Backbone as ProteinMPNN parsed JSONL, in Angstrom:
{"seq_chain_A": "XXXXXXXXXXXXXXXXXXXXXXXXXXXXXXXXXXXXXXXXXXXXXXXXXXXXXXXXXXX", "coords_chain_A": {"N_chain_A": [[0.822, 5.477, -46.934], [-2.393, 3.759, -45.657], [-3.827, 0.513, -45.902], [-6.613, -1.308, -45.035], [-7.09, -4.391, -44.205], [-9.809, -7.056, -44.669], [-11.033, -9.792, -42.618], [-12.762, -12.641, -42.162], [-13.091, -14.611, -39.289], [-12.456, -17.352, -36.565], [-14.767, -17.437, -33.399], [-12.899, -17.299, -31.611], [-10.554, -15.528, -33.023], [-8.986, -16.303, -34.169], [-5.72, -17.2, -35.786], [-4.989, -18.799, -37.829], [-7.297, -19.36, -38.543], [-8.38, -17.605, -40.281], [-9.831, -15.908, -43.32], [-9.686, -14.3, -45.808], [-11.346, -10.884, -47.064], [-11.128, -8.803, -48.283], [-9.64, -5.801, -49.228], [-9.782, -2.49, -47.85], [-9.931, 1.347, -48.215], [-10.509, 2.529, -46.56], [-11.485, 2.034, -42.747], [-14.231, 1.932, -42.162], [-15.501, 1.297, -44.595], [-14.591, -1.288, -44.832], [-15.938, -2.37, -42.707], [-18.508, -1.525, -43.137], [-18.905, -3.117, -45.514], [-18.638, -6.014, -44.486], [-21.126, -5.968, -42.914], [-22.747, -5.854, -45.088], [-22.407, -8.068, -46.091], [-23.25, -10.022, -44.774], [-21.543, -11.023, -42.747], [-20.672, -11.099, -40.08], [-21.794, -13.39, -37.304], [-23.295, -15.796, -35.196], [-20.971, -17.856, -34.729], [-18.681, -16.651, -35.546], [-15.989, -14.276, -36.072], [-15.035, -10.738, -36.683], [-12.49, -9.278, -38.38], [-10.49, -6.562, -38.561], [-7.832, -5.245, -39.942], [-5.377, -2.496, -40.028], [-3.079, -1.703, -42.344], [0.784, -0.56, -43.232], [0.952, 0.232, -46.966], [3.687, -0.435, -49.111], [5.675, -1.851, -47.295], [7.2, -4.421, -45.738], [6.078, -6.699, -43.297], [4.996, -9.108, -40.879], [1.287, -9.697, -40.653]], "CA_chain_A": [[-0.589, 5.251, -47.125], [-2.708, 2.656, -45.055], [-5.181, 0.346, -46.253], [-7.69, -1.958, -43.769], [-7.583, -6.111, -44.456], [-11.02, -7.409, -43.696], [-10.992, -11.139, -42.33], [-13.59, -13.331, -41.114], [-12.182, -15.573, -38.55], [-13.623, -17.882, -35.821], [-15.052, -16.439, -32.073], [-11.574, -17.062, -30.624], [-9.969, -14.849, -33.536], [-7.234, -17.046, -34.895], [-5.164, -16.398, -37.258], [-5.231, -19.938, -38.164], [-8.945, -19.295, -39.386], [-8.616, -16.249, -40.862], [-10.306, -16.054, -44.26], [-9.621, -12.803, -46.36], [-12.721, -10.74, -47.802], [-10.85, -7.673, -48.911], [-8.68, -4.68, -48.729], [-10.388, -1.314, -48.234], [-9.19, 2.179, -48.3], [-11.506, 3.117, -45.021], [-11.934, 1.166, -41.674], [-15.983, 2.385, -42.024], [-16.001, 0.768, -45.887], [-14.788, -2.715, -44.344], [-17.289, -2.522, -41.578], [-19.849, -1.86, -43.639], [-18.814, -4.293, -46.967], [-18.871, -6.989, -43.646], [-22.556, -5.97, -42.127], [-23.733, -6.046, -46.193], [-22.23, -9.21, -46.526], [-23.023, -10.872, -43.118], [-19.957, -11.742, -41.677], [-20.823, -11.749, -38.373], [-22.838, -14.718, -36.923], [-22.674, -16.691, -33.813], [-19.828, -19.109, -35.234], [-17.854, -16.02, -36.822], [-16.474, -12.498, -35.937], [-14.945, -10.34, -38.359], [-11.378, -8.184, -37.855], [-9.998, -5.747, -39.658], [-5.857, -4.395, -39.71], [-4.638, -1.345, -40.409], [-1.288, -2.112, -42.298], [1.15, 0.423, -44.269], [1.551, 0.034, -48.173], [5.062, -0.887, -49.005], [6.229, -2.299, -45.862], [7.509, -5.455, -45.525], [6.133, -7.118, -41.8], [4.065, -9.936, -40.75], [0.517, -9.762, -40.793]], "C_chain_A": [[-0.98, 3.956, -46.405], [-3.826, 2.66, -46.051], [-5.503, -0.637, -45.077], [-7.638, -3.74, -44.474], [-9.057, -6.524, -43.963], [-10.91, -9.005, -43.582], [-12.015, -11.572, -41.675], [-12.616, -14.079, -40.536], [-13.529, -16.343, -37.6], [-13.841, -17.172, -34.449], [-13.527, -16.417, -31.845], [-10.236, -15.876, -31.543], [-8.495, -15.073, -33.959], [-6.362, -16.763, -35.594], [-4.876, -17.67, -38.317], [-7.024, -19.932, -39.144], [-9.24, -18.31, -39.917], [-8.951, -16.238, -42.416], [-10.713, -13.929, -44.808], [-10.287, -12.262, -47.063], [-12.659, -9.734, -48.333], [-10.129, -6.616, -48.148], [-9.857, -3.219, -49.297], [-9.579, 0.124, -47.807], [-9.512, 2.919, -46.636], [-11.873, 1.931, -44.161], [-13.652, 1.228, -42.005], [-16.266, 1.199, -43.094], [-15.55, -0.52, -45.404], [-15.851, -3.012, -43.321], [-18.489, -2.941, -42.266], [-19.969, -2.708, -44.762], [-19.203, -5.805, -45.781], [-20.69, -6.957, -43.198], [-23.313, -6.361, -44.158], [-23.634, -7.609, -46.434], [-22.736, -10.522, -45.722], [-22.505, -11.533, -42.918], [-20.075, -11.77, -40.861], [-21.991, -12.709, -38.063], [-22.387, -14.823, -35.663], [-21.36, -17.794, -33.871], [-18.563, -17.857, -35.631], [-17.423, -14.682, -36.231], [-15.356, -12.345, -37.325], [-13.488, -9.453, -37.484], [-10.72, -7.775, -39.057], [-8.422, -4.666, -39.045], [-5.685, -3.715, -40.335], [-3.336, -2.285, -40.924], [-0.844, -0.802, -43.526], [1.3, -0.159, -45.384], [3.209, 0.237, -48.008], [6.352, -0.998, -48.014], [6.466, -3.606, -46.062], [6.982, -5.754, -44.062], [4.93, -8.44, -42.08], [2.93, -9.935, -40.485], [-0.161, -10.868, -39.686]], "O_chain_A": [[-0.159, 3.039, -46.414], [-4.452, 3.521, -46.669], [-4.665, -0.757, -44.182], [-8.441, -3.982, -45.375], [-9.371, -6.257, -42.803], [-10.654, -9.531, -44.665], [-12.311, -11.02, -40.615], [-11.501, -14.26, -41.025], [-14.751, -16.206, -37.662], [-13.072, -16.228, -34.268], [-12.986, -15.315, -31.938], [-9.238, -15.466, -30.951], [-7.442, -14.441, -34.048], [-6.455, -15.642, -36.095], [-4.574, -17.466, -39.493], [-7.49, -20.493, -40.136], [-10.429, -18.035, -40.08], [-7.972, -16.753, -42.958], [-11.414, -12.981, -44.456], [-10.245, -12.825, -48.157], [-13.649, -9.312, -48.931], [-10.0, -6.495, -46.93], [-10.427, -2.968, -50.359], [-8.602, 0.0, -47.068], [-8.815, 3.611, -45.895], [-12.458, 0.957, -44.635], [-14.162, 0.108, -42.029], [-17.017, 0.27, -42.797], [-16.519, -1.242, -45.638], [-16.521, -4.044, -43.349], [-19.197, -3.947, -42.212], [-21.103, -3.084, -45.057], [-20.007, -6.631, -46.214], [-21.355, -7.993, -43.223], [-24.297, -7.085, -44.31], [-24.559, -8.291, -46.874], [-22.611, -11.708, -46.028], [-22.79, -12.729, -42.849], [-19.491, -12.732, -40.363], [-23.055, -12.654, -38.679], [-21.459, -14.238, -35.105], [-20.983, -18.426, -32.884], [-17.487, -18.307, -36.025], [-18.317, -13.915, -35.873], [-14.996, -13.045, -38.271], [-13.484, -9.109, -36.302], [-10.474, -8.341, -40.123], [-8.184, -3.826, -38.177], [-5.766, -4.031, -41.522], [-2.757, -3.188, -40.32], [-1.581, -0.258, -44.348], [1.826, -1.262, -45.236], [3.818, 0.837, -47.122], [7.471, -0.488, -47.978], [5.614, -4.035, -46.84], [7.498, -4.924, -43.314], [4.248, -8.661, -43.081], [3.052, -10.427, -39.364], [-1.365, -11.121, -39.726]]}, "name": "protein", "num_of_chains": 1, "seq": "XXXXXXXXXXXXXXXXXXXXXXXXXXXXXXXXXXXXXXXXXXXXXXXXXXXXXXXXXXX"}
């Protein structure tokens, strides 16, 4: 089973600035929990990872 991380981060997409805003079951339902929330700005984008449940890896 996958779920989606949603992260704001800064333009350059750090991982150093990454700030975590939720796990969703659907790429669409982080998209759109981000546009309700406004996560994107001019200072800000937004990324979202696929990762598998009970996996061990780095993020």
């Amino acid at each position: 089973m996958k779920v989606f991380i949603l992260f704001q981060t800064d333009v350059w997409k750090s991982k150093a600035s990454r700030v975590c805003f939720g796990v969703f079951d659907t790429r669409a339902k982080a998209i759109e929990s981000a546009k309700w929330q406004e996560l994107y700005n001019c200072i800000s984008e937004v990324v979202v990872i696929e990762v598998t449940i009970n996996q061990f890896e780095e993020i």
